[in-house]
N, C-alpha and C. Protein backbone atom coordinates (compact mmCIF):
# COMPACT_ATOMS: atom_id res chain seq x y z
N UNK A 1 96.03 81.94 86.46
CA UNK A 1 96.88 82.82 87.27
C UNK A 1 96.02 83.82 88.02
N UNK A 2 96.37 84.11 89.30
CA UNK A 2 95.59 85.09 90.05
C UNK A 2 95.79 86.47 89.47
N UNK A 3 94.75 87.29 89.55
CA UNK A 3 94.83 88.65 89.03
C UNK A 3 95.80 89.47 89.87
N UNK A 4 96.54 90.36 89.19
CA UNK A 4 97.47 91.24 89.88
C UNK A 4 96.68 92.31 90.64
N UNK A 5 96.91 92.45 91.95
CA UNK A 5 96.14 93.45 92.70
C UNK A 5 96.47 94.85 92.22
N UNK A 6 95.49 95.74 92.22
CA UNK A 6 95.75 97.11 91.75
C UNK A 6 96.70 97.84 92.69
N UNK A 7 97.47 98.76 92.13
CA UNK A 7 98.38 99.55 92.96
C UNK A 7 97.59 100.57 93.76
N UNK A 8 98.10 100.87 94.93
CA UNK A 8 97.47 101.85 95.80
C UNK A 8 98.26 103.15 95.73
N UNK A 9 97.55 104.27 95.85
CA UNK A 9 98.21 105.56 95.90
C UNK A 9 98.76 105.80 97.30
N UNK A 10 99.96 106.37 97.36
CA UNK A 10 100.52 106.74 98.65
C UNK A 10 99.65 107.81 99.29
N UNK A 11 99.48 107.72 100.59
CA UNK A 11 98.77 108.76 101.32
C UNK A 11 99.70 109.96 101.51
N UNK A 12 99.14 111.09 101.88
CA UNK A 12 99.94 112.28 102.15
C UNK A 12 100.96 112.00 103.25
N UNK A 13 100.54 111.24 104.25
CA UNK A 13 101.45 110.91 105.36
C UNK A 13 102.61 110.04 104.87
N UNK A 14 102.31 109.05 104.03
CA UNK A 14 103.37 108.20 103.49
C UNK A 14 104.35 109.00 102.62
N UNK A 15 103.82 109.92 101.81
CA UNK A 15 104.68 110.77 100.99
C UNK A 15 105.61 111.60 101.87
N UNK A 16 105.07 112.18 102.94
CA UNK A 16 105.87 113.00 103.84
C UNK A 16 106.95 112.17 104.52
N UNK A 17 106.60 110.94 104.94
CA UNK A 17 107.58 110.07 105.58
C UNK A 17 108.69 109.69 104.62
N UNK A 18 108.33 109.43 103.35
CA UNK A 18 109.34 109.05 102.38
C UNK A 18 110.27 110.21 102.07
N UNK A 19 109.73 111.40 101.92
CA UNK A 19 110.57 112.57 101.66
C UNK A 19 111.49 112.85 102.85
N UNK A 20 111.00 112.62 104.06
CA UNK A 20 111.85 112.79 105.24
C UNK A 20 113.00 111.79 105.23
N UNK A 21 112.70 110.54 104.86
CA UNK A 21 113.74 109.52 104.79
C UNK A 21 114.79 109.89 103.76
N UNK A 22 114.36 110.40 102.60
CA UNK A 22 115.31 110.81 101.56
C UNK A 22 116.17 111.96 102.05
N UNK A 23 115.54 112.93 102.71
CA UNK A 23 116.33 114.07 103.22
C UNK A 23 117.31 113.62 104.28
N UNK A 24 116.92 112.68 105.11
CA UNK A 24 117.84 112.15 106.13
C UNK A 24 119.02 111.46 105.46
N UNK A 25 118.76 110.66 104.42
CA UNK A 25 119.85 110.02 103.68
C UNK A 25 120.76 111.01 103.01
N UNK A 26 120.19 112.10 102.49
CA UNK A 26 120.98 113.12 101.83
C UNK A 26 121.88 113.85 102.83
N UNK A 27 121.34 114.20 103.97
CA UNK A 27 122.13 114.89 104.99
C UNK A 27 123.25 113.99 105.51
N UNK A 28 122.97 112.70 105.62
CA UNK A 28 123.99 111.74 106.07
C UNK A 28 125.10 111.64 105.03
N UNK A 29 124.73 111.51 103.74
CA UNK A 29 125.74 111.40 102.68
C UNK A 29 126.58 112.66 102.58
N UNK A 30 125.99 113.81 102.88
CA UNK A 30 126.71 115.08 102.80
C UNK A 30 127.56 115.35 104.03
N UNK A 31 127.46 114.50 105.04
CA UNK A 31 128.27 114.69 106.24
C UNK A 31 127.68 115.68 107.22
N UNK A 32 126.40 116.03 107.04
CA UNK A 32 125.77 116.98 107.95
C UNK A 32 125.35 116.32 109.26
N UNK A 33 125.06 115.02 109.22
CA UNK A 33 124.66 114.30 110.41
C UNK A 33 125.38 112.96 110.45
N UNK A 34 125.57 112.45 111.66
CA UNK A 34 126.17 111.12 111.85
C UNK A 34 125.08 110.06 111.81
N UNK A 35 125.48 108.81 111.73
CA UNK A 35 124.49 107.73 111.65
C UNK A 35 123.68 107.62 112.94
N UNK A 36 124.24 108.08 114.05
CA UNK A 36 123.47 108.08 115.29
C UNK A 36 122.21 108.92 115.13
N UNK A 37 122.32 110.06 114.43
CA UNK A 37 121.15 110.91 114.22
C UNK A 37 120.18 110.28 113.23
N UNK A 38 120.72 109.53 112.26
CA UNK A 38 119.84 108.78 111.36
C UNK A 38 118.97 107.83 112.17
N UNK A 39 119.59 107.12 113.10
CA UNK A 39 118.84 106.17 113.91
C UNK A 39 117.86 106.88 114.84
N UNK A 40 118.23 108.06 115.30
CA UNK A 40 117.31 108.82 116.14
C UNK A 40 116.09 109.25 115.33
N UNK A 41 116.30 109.57 114.04
CA UNK A 41 115.21 110.02 113.18
C UNK A 41 114.35 108.87 112.69
N UNK A 42 115.00 107.78 112.26
CA UNK A 42 114.29 106.68 111.61
C UNK A 42 114.14 105.44 112.48
N UNK A 43 114.69 105.45 113.68
CA UNK A 43 114.74 104.30 114.59
C UNK A 43 115.89 103.39 114.19
N UNK A 44 116.19 102.42 115.01
CA UNK A 44 117.30 101.52 114.74
C UNK A 44 116.95 100.63 113.55
N UNK A 45 117.97 100.26 112.77
CA UNK A 45 117.71 99.41 111.60
C UNK A 45 117.14 98.07 112.02
N UNK A 46 116.23 97.56 111.21
CA UNK A 46 115.67 96.24 111.48
C UNK A 46 116.63 95.14 111.05
N UNK A 47 117.43 95.42 110.04
CA UNK A 47 118.35 94.43 109.50
C UNK A 47 119.75 95.04 109.41
N UNK A 48 120.75 94.29 109.88
CA UNK A 48 122.11 94.76 109.74
C UNK A 48 122.84 94.67 111.05
N UNK A 49 124.17 94.93 111.05
CA UNK A 49 124.89 95.26 109.81
C UNK A 49 125.08 94.05 108.90
N UNK A 50 125.12 94.31 107.62
CA UNK A 50 125.37 93.27 106.62
C UNK A 50 126.67 93.60 105.91
N UNK A 51 127.60 92.69 105.88
CA UNK A 51 128.88 92.94 105.21
C UNK A 51 128.75 92.63 103.73
N UNK A 52 129.14 93.56 102.92
CA UNK A 52 129.07 93.39 101.48
C UNK A 52 130.38 93.93 100.90
N UNK A 53 131.38 93.09 100.84
CA UNK A 53 132.69 93.55 100.38
C UNK A 53 133.30 94.49 101.40
N UNK A 54 133.58 95.72 100.98
CA UNK A 54 134.20 96.70 101.88
C UNK A 54 133.16 97.52 102.62
N UNK A 55 131.89 97.24 102.40
CA UNK A 55 130.84 98.07 102.95
C UNK A 55 130.14 97.40 104.11
N UNK A 56 129.58 98.23 104.98
CA UNK A 56 128.61 97.77 105.96
C UNK A 56 127.28 98.38 105.55
N UNK A 57 126.25 97.58 105.45
CA UNK A 57 124.96 98.06 104.99
C UNK A 57 123.92 97.86 106.09
N UNK A 58 123.23 98.94 106.43
CA UNK A 58 122.11 98.87 107.37
C UNK A 58 120.83 99.06 106.58
N UNK A 59 119.85 98.20 106.84
CA UNK A 59 118.63 98.21 106.05
C UNK A 59 117.40 98.43 106.92
N UNK A 60 116.51 99.28 106.41
CA UNK A 60 115.18 99.46 106.99
C UNK A 60 114.16 98.96 105.98
N UNK A 61 113.08 98.38 106.47
CA UNK A 61 112.02 97.94 105.57
C UNK A 61 110.65 98.33 106.13
N UNK A 62 110.35 99.64 106.09
CA UNK A 62 108.99 100.05 106.48
C UNK A 62 108.00 99.66 105.39
N UNK A 63 106.73 99.99 105.59
CA UNK A 63 105.69 99.56 104.65
C UNK A 63 105.85 100.19 103.28
N UNK A 64 106.38 101.43 103.23
CA UNK A 64 106.40 102.16 101.96
C UNK A 64 107.58 101.81 101.08
N UNK A 65 108.74 101.55 101.67
CA UNK A 65 109.96 101.42 100.87
C UNK A 65 111.04 100.70 101.66
N UNK A 66 112.04 100.23 100.93
CA UNK A 66 113.24 99.67 101.55
C UNK A 66 114.34 100.72 101.53
N UNK A 67 114.97 100.94 102.68
CA UNK A 67 116.04 101.93 102.79
C UNK A 67 117.34 101.21 103.10
N UNK A 68 118.42 101.64 102.45
CA UNK A 68 119.75 101.09 102.74
C UNK A 68 120.74 102.23 102.96
N UNK A 69 121.52 102.10 104.03
CA UNK A 69 122.61 103.02 104.32
C UNK A 69 123.91 102.21 104.26
N UNK A 70 124.76 102.52 103.29
CA UNK A 70 125.99 101.75 103.10
C UNK A 70 127.20 102.59 103.46
N UNK A 71 128.13 101.99 104.19
CA UNK A 71 129.35 102.67 104.63
C UNK A 71 130.53 102.21 103.79
N UNK A 72 131.43 103.13 103.52
CA UNK A 72 132.61 102.83 102.72
C UNK A 72 133.78 102.54 103.64
N UNK A 73 134.11 101.27 103.81
CA UNK A 73 135.21 100.89 104.69
C UNK A 73 136.56 101.05 104.05
N UNK A 74 136.63 101.45 102.78
CA UNK A 74 137.89 101.58 102.07
C UNK A 74 138.31 103.03 101.88
N UNK A 75 137.53 103.95 102.44
CA UNK A 75 137.81 105.38 102.28
C UNK A 75 138.09 105.98 103.64
N UNK A 76 139.18 106.70 103.77
CA UNK A 76 139.52 107.30 105.05
C UNK A 76 139.24 108.80 105.00
N UNK A 77 138.56 109.29 106.02
CA UNK A 77 138.42 110.72 106.23
C UNK A 77 138.31 110.92 107.74
N UNK A 78 137.65 111.99 108.17
CA UNK A 78 137.60 112.27 109.60
C UNK A 78 136.78 111.24 110.37
N UNK A 79 135.88 110.55 109.73
CA UNK A 79 135.06 109.55 110.41
C UNK A 79 135.61 108.15 110.13
N UNK A 80 135.27 107.22 111.00
CA UNK A 80 135.83 105.87 110.89
C UNK A 80 135.27 105.16 109.66
N UNK A 81 133.98 105.24 109.46
CA UNK A 81 133.34 104.61 108.30
C UNK A 81 132.48 105.67 107.62
N UNK A 82 133.00 106.38 106.65
CA UNK A 82 132.22 107.43 105.98
C UNK A 82 131.13 106.83 105.10
N UNK A 83 130.11 107.62 104.76
CA UNK A 83 129.04 107.13 103.89
C UNK A 83 129.54 106.77 102.50
N UNK A 84 128.90 105.76 101.92
CA UNK A 84 129.15 105.42 100.52
C UNK A 84 127.90 105.72 99.69
N UNK A 85 126.75 105.17 100.10
CA UNK A 85 125.53 105.52 99.40
C UNK A 85 124.32 105.30 100.30
N UNK A 86 123.24 105.96 99.94
CA UNK A 86 121.92 105.72 100.52
C UNK A 86 120.99 105.36 99.37
N UNK A 87 120.16 104.36 99.56
CA UNK A 87 119.22 103.99 98.51
C UNK A 87 117.84 103.74 99.10
N UNK A 88 116.83 104.24 98.39
CA UNK A 88 115.43 104.01 98.73
C UNK A 88 114.75 103.37 97.54
N UNK A 89 114.05 102.27 97.77
CA UNK A 89 113.29 101.59 96.71
C UNK A 89 111.84 101.47 97.16
N UNK A 90 110.94 102.05 96.38
CA UNK A 90 109.52 102.06 96.73
C UNK A 90 108.92 100.67 96.52
N UNK A 91 108.10 100.24 97.45
CA UNK A 91 107.43 98.94 97.32
C UNK A 91 106.54 98.93 96.08
N UNK A 92 106.50 97.77 95.41
CA UNK A 92 105.88 97.68 94.10
C UNK A 92 104.39 97.92 94.06
N UNK A 93 103.68 97.79 95.19
CA UNK A 93 102.22 97.95 95.16
C UNK A 93 101.77 99.37 95.45
N UNK A 94 102.73 100.31 95.51
CA UNK A 94 102.39 101.70 95.80
C UNK A 94 102.76 102.61 94.64
N UNK A 95 101.90 103.58 94.35
CA UNK A 95 102.18 104.65 93.39
C UNK A 95 102.43 105.92 94.18
N UNK A 96 103.56 106.59 93.92
CA UNK A 96 103.98 107.67 94.81
C UNK A 96 103.31 109.00 94.54
N UNK A 97 103.15 109.36 93.25
CA UNK A 97 102.61 110.68 92.88
C UNK A 97 103.44 111.81 93.52
N UNK A 98 104.74 111.74 93.30
CA UNK A 98 105.65 112.80 93.76
C UNK A 98 106.37 113.34 92.53
N UNK A 99 106.14 114.58 92.19
CA UNK A 99 106.78 115.17 91.02
C UNK A 99 108.17 115.68 91.38
N UNK A 100 108.98 115.89 90.35
CA UNK A 100 110.33 116.37 90.61
C UNK A 100 110.32 117.74 91.27
N UNK A 101 109.29 118.56 90.97
CA UNK A 101 109.21 119.87 91.60
C UNK A 101 108.97 119.76 93.10
N UNK A 102 108.33 118.65 93.54
CA UNK A 102 108.07 118.46 94.96
C UNK A 102 109.36 118.31 95.76
N UNK A 103 110.32 117.58 95.20
CA UNK A 103 111.50 117.28 96.00
C UNK A 103 112.71 118.14 95.66
N UNK A 104 112.76 118.74 94.48
CA UNK A 104 113.93 119.53 94.11
C UNK A 104 114.16 120.68 95.09
N UNK A 105 113.13 121.44 95.36
CA UNK A 105 113.28 122.57 96.28
C UNK A 105 113.39 122.09 97.72
N UNK A 106 112.65 121.03 98.07
CA UNK A 106 112.67 120.51 99.43
C UNK A 106 114.06 120.00 99.80
N UNK A 107 114.72 119.35 98.85
CA UNK A 107 116.04 118.77 99.11
C UNK A 107 117.19 119.69 98.72
N UNK A 108 116.90 120.77 98.01
CA UNK A 108 117.96 121.71 97.61
C UNK A 108 118.88 121.13 96.55
N UNK A 109 118.33 120.43 95.56
CA UNK A 109 119.14 119.75 94.55
C UNK A 109 119.35 120.62 93.31
N UNK A 110 120.45 120.37 92.63
CA UNK A 110 120.79 121.08 91.39
C UNK A 110 120.79 120.08 90.24
N UNK A 111 120.00 120.37 89.21
CA UNK A 111 119.97 119.47 88.05
C UNK A 111 121.32 119.47 87.34
N UNK A 112 121.76 118.28 86.93
CA UNK A 112 123.04 118.19 86.22
C UNK A 112 122.95 118.90 84.87
N UNK A 113 124.02 119.62 84.57
CA UNK A 113 124.17 120.29 83.28
C UNK A 113 125.52 119.86 82.71
N UNK A 114 125.49 119.11 81.61
CA UNK A 114 126.74 118.58 81.06
C UNK A 114 127.68 119.73 80.70
N UNK A 115 128.96 119.63 81.16
CA UNK A 115 129.96 120.63 80.86
C UNK A 115 130.00 121.78 81.84
N UNK A 116 129.05 121.86 82.76
CA UNK A 116 129.03 122.94 83.74
C UNK A 116 130.17 122.77 84.74
N UNK A 117 130.77 123.88 85.18
CA UNK A 117 131.83 123.82 86.17
C UNK A 117 131.23 123.51 87.54
N UNK A 118 131.82 122.54 88.23
CA UNK A 118 131.31 122.13 89.53
C UNK A 118 131.87 123.01 90.64
N UNK A 119 133.18 123.11 90.70
CA UNK A 119 133.84 123.88 91.75
C UNK A 119 134.72 124.97 91.16
N UNK A 120 134.37 125.40 89.97
CA UNK A 120 135.17 126.40 89.27
C UNK A 120 136.29 125.78 88.47
N UNK A 121 136.46 124.45 88.56
CA UNK A 121 137.58 123.77 87.89
C UNK A 121 137.08 122.57 87.09
N UNK A 122 136.44 121.63 87.77
CA UNK A 122 136.01 120.39 87.12
C UNK A 122 134.74 120.58 86.32
N UNK A 123 134.62 119.84 85.23
CA UNK A 123 133.43 119.94 84.39
C UNK A 123 132.51 118.75 84.64
N UNK A 124 131.23 119.05 84.73
CA UNK A 124 130.24 118.01 84.94
C UNK A 124 130.18 117.09 83.72
N UNK A 125 130.18 115.78 83.97
CA UNK A 125 130.15 114.79 82.89
C UNK A 125 128.79 114.11 82.74
N UNK A 126 127.89 114.35 83.69
CA UNK A 126 126.60 113.68 83.65
C UNK A 126 125.52 114.52 82.99
N UNK A 127 124.37 113.89 82.76
CA UNK A 127 123.21 114.54 82.17
C UNK A 127 122.03 114.42 83.12
N UNK A 128 121.14 115.39 83.07
CA UNK A 128 119.96 115.40 83.96
C UNK A 128 118.93 114.34 83.57
N UNK A 129 118.57 114.29 82.31
CA UNK A 129 117.46 113.46 81.85
C UNK A 129 117.99 112.25 81.09
N UNK A 130 117.64 111.05 81.55
CA UNK A 130 118.15 109.82 80.93
C UNK A 130 116.99 108.87 80.61
N UNK A 131 116.33 109.07 79.48
CA UNK A 131 115.21 108.18 79.14
C UNK A 131 115.66 106.76 78.82
N UNK A 132 116.94 106.56 78.49
CA UNK A 132 117.44 105.23 78.17
C UNK A 132 117.60 104.33 79.37
N UNK A 133 117.30 104.84 80.57
CA UNK A 133 117.43 104.02 81.78
C UNK A 133 116.57 102.77 81.70
N UNK A 134 115.42 102.88 81.03
CA UNK A 134 114.52 101.73 80.94
C UNK A 134 115.14 100.55 80.24
N UNK A 135 115.99 100.79 79.26
CA UNK A 135 116.65 99.69 78.57
C UNK A 135 117.55 98.92 79.52
N UNK A 136 118.24 99.66 80.39
CA UNK A 136 119.15 99.04 81.35
C UNK A 136 118.39 98.24 82.39
N UNK A 137 117.22 98.75 82.83
CA UNK A 137 116.46 98.10 83.89
C UNK A 137 115.48 97.06 83.37
N UNK A 138 115.34 96.97 82.04
CA UNK A 138 114.40 96.02 81.49
C UNK A 138 112.97 96.52 81.52
N UNK A 139 112.79 97.80 81.75
CA UNK A 139 111.45 98.41 81.76
C UNK A 139 111.55 99.72 81.01
N UNK A 140 111.06 99.75 79.78
CA UNK A 140 111.22 100.93 78.93
C UNK A 140 110.38 102.11 79.41
N UNK A 141 109.57 101.91 80.42
CA UNK A 141 108.78 103.01 80.96
C UNK A 141 109.50 103.73 82.09
N UNK A 142 110.76 103.40 82.32
CA UNK A 142 111.53 104.05 83.38
C UNK A 142 112.40 105.16 82.81
N UNK A 143 112.56 106.22 83.62
CA UNK A 143 113.42 107.33 83.26
C UNK A 143 114.27 107.69 84.48
N UNK A 144 115.50 108.14 84.23
CA UNK A 144 116.36 108.56 85.32
C UNK A 144 116.57 110.07 85.29
N UNK A 145 116.52 110.68 86.46
CA UNK A 145 116.84 112.09 86.63
C UNK A 145 118.04 112.18 87.57
N UNK A 146 119.02 113.00 87.22
CA UNK A 146 120.26 113.06 88.01
C UNK A 146 120.51 114.48 88.51
N UNK A 147 120.95 114.55 89.76
CA UNK A 147 121.17 115.82 90.43
C UNK A 147 122.51 115.80 91.17
N UNK A 148 122.95 116.99 91.53
CA UNK A 148 124.12 117.14 92.41
C UNK A 148 123.69 118.02 93.58
N UNK A 149 124.19 117.71 94.75
CA UNK A 149 123.95 118.56 95.90
C UNK A 149 125.02 119.63 95.95
N UNK A 150 124.67 120.92 95.90
CA UNK A 150 125.69 121.97 95.98
C UNK A 150 126.45 121.88 97.30
N UNK A 151 127.78 121.84 97.19
CA UNK A 151 128.64 121.76 98.37
C UNK A 151 129.68 122.87 98.32
N UNK A 152 130.44 123.01 99.40
CA UNK A 152 131.50 124.01 99.44
C UNK A 152 132.52 123.73 98.34
N UNK A 153 133.14 124.79 97.81
CA UNK A 153 134.07 124.64 96.69
C UNK A 153 135.29 123.81 97.06
N UNK A 154 135.60 123.69 98.36
CA UNK A 154 136.76 122.90 98.78
C UNK A 154 136.36 121.52 99.31
N UNK A 155 135.13 121.08 99.05
CA UNK A 155 134.69 119.77 99.53
C UNK A 155 135.57 118.67 98.93
N UNK A 156 135.86 117.65 99.73
CA UNK A 156 136.68 116.53 99.29
C UNK A 156 135.87 115.49 98.52
N UNK A 157 134.56 115.68 98.44
CA UNK A 157 133.71 114.71 97.76
C UNK A 157 132.54 115.42 97.09
N UNK A 158 131.91 114.72 96.16
CA UNK A 158 130.66 115.16 95.54
C UNK A 158 129.54 114.28 96.06
N UNK A 159 128.33 114.81 96.07
CA UNK A 159 127.15 114.04 96.41
C UNK A 159 126.18 114.11 95.24
N UNK A 160 125.89 112.95 94.65
CA UNK A 160 124.99 112.87 93.51
C UNK A 160 123.71 112.14 93.91
N UNK A 161 122.62 112.55 93.29
CA UNK A 161 121.31 111.97 93.57
C UNK A 161 120.70 111.51 92.24
N UNK A 162 120.43 110.22 92.13
CA UNK A 162 119.82 109.64 90.93
C UNK A 162 118.46 109.09 91.30
N UNK A 163 117.44 109.54 90.56
CA UNK A 163 116.06 109.18 90.87
C UNK A 163 115.42 108.55 89.64
N UNK A 164 114.77 107.41 89.83
CA UNK A 164 114.08 106.77 88.70
C UNK A 164 112.57 106.95 88.87
N UNK A 165 111.91 107.20 87.74
CA UNK A 165 110.47 107.35 87.70
C UNK A 165 109.90 106.36 86.70
N UNK A 166 108.65 106.01 86.91
CA UNK A 166 107.93 105.19 85.93
C UNK A 166 106.89 106.05 85.24
N UNK A 167 106.88 106.00 83.92
CA UNK A 167 105.92 106.78 83.15
C UNK A 167 105.37 105.94 82.03
N UNK A 168 105.44 106.46 80.82
CA UNK A 168 104.96 105.72 79.64
C UNK A 168 105.98 105.91 78.53
N UNK A 169 106.41 104.82 77.95
CA UNK A 169 107.44 104.86 76.91
C UNK A 169 106.86 105.48 75.64
N UNK A 170 107.30 106.69 75.30
CA UNK A 170 106.76 107.37 74.13
C UNK A 170 107.86 108.12 73.37
N UNK A 171 108.81 107.36 72.76
CA UNK A 171 109.83 108.02 71.97
C UNK A 171 109.20 108.67 70.73
N UNK A 172 109.86 109.65 70.07
CA UNK A 172 111.26 109.99 70.30
C UNK A 172 111.51 111.07 71.35
N UNK A 173 110.47 111.81 71.76
CA UNK A 173 110.74 112.92 72.68
C UNK A 173 110.51 112.56 74.15
N UNK A 174 109.90 111.42 74.43
CA UNK A 174 109.67 110.95 75.80
C UNK A 174 108.97 112.00 76.66
N UNK A 175 107.98 112.68 76.08
CA UNK A 175 107.34 113.78 76.78
C UNK A 175 106.69 113.34 78.08
N UNK A 176 106.03 112.16 78.09
CA UNK A 176 105.36 111.73 79.32
C UNK A 176 106.36 111.39 80.41
N UNK A 177 107.54 110.90 80.04
CA UNK A 177 108.55 110.58 81.04
C UNK A 177 109.09 111.84 81.71
N UNK A 178 109.10 112.95 80.97
CA UNK A 178 109.60 114.19 81.56
C UNK A 178 108.68 114.71 82.65
N UNK A 179 107.43 114.31 82.62
CA UNK A 179 106.48 114.78 83.64
C UNK A 179 106.00 113.63 84.53
N UNK A 180 106.67 112.48 84.47
CA UNK A 180 106.27 111.33 85.29
C UNK A 180 106.36 111.68 86.77
N UNK A 181 105.40 111.18 87.55
CA UNK A 181 105.39 111.48 88.99
C UNK A 181 105.40 110.23 89.86
N UNK A 182 105.62 109.06 89.24
CA UNK A 182 105.62 107.82 90.01
C UNK A 182 107.07 107.44 90.34
N UNK A 183 107.62 108.07 91.37
CA UNK A 183 109.00 107.81 91.79
C UNK A 183 109.15 106.37 92.26
N UNK A 184 110.20 105.69 91.76
CA UNK A 184 110.41 104.29 92.13
C UNK A 184 111.66 104.06 92.97
N UNK A 185 112.68 104.86 92.78
CA UNK A 185 113.89 104.66 93.58
C UNK A 185 114.69 105.95 93.63
N UNK A 186 115.48 106.05 94.70
CA UNK A 186 116.40 107.18 94.89
C UNK A 186 117.73 106.61 95.36
N UNK A 187 118.81 107.01 94.69
CA UNK A 187 120.15 106.59 95.11
C UNK A 187 121.01 107.84 95.30
N UNK A 188 121.56 107.98 96.50
CA UNK A 188 122.40 109.12 96.85
C UNK A 188 123.80 108.60 97.11
N UNK A 189 124.77 109.11 96.36
CA UNK A 189 126.12 108.56 96.41
C UNK A 189 127.14 109.64 96.77
N UNK A 190 128.02 109.31 97.68
CA UNK A 190 129.17 110.18 97.98
C UNK A 190 130.36 109.67 97.18
N UNK A 191 130.94 110.55 96.35
CA UNK A 191 132.08 110.18 95.51
C UNK A 191 133.25 111.10 95.82
N UNK A 192 134.36 110.51 96.27
CA UNK A 192 135.52 111.31 96.63
C UNK A 192 136.31 111.74 95.40
N UNK A 193 136.86 112.95 95.47
CA UNK A 193 137.72 113.43 94.39
C UNK A 193 138.99 112.60 94.35
N UNK A 194 139.52 112.39 93.17
CA UNK A 194 140.78 111.66 93.02
C UNK A 194 141.95 112.59 93.36
N UNK A 195 143.13 112.03 93.65
CA UNK A 195 144.30 112.88 93.88
C UNK A 195 144.57 113.84 92.72
N UNK A 196 144.36 113.38 91.49
CA UNK A 196 144.58 114.25 90.33
C UNK A 196 143.60 115.41 90.33
N UNK A 197 142.35 115.14 90.69
CA UNK A 197 141.35 116.22 90.73
C UNK A 197 141.67 117.21 91.84
N UNK A 198 142.16 116.73 92.97
CA UNK A 198 142.54 117.63 94.06
C UNK A 198 143.73 118.49 93.65
N UNK A 199 144.70 117.88 92.96
CA UNK A 199 145.85 118.65 92.48
C UNK A 199 145.42 119.72 91.48
N UNK A 200 144.49 119.37 90.60
CA UNK A 200 143.99 120.32 89.61
C UNK A 200 143.32 121.51 90.30
N UNK A 201 142.57 121.23 91.35
CA UNK A 201 141.90 122.30 92.09
C UNK A 201 142.92 123.19 92.79
N UNK A 202 143.94 122.58 93.41
CA UNK A 202 144.95 123.37 94.11
C UNK A 202 145.71 124.27 93.13
N UNK A 203 146.04 123.76 91.97
CA UNK A 203 146.75 124.56 90.96
C UNK A 203 145.88 125.73 90.51
N UNK A 204 144.59 125.46 90.33
CA UNK A 204 143.68 126.54 89.90
C UNK A 204 143.56 127.60 91.00
N UNK A 205 143.56 127.20 92.26
CA UNK A 205 143.48 128.16 93.37
C UNK A 205 144.73 129.03 93.43
N UNK A 206 145.91 128.44 93.17
CA UNK A 206 147.15 129.22 93.22
C UNK A 206 147.24 130.23 92.08
N UNK A 207 146.56 129.94 90.97
CA UNK A 207 146.62 130.83 89.82
C UNK A 207 145.62 131.97 89.90
N UNK A 208 144.77 131.98 90.91
CA UNK A 208 143.79 133.05 91.03
C UNK A 208 144.45 134.35 91.48
C-alpha cells in the first residue's frame, strides 16, 4: 500500500479565508445578508443548485474546504427561501491550527450552558462540550463544541453553531480534546421556534 502523505498546515492566508467563509455563512443564517451578498463575497457556486428533499443546496469546493449553503423550502418567512444550514468541511490533507479562542470572539458566539434562559423564557437544552461525538462519527479523537449566536429576544428563530475538532482520545477527562485546535467541520443551523414556544414567549411578555 502507498504511504499516506503527511498533512500540511494551513497557511495564515488559508486560515483567514476559512474564517471569512464561516462568518459569511453565519451572517447568512442569521438573516443579516442575502445569498446575493454571499455570492459577491465568495463568488458564484461551482456546483448547484442541487435539490435534496425540500432544500436547495449550493456548494463551493475551494482548496481548503467544502462549503454548503442549504435553503429551507418548507419554511415561510419574509424571504422566499430562508436559510436552513451552512456547513464547512475541511479537506482531509490540511491541519487547521485554529483554536476556539480564535473564532469565538471573531464570530461573536456564546457557549451553550445547559438550563440557561435563551430569551428570558426558554431554557437551553444543549451542552457546550461533547467528547462523545467521536463515537458517533467513528473517530474517538473527535470532539464537538456547540454555540448559539445571540439574537434579539423577539427573534423567530435560533442560530446554532456546532464545530468538530480532532485531538487525542484521552478519557476520562478528555483534557487534550478541550484544547484541540485542528478544526474539521462547522455546521450553522437556523431553527425556527415552534408555535408553542412562540405562545409561551407571548404569555411571558404579557405577564411582565
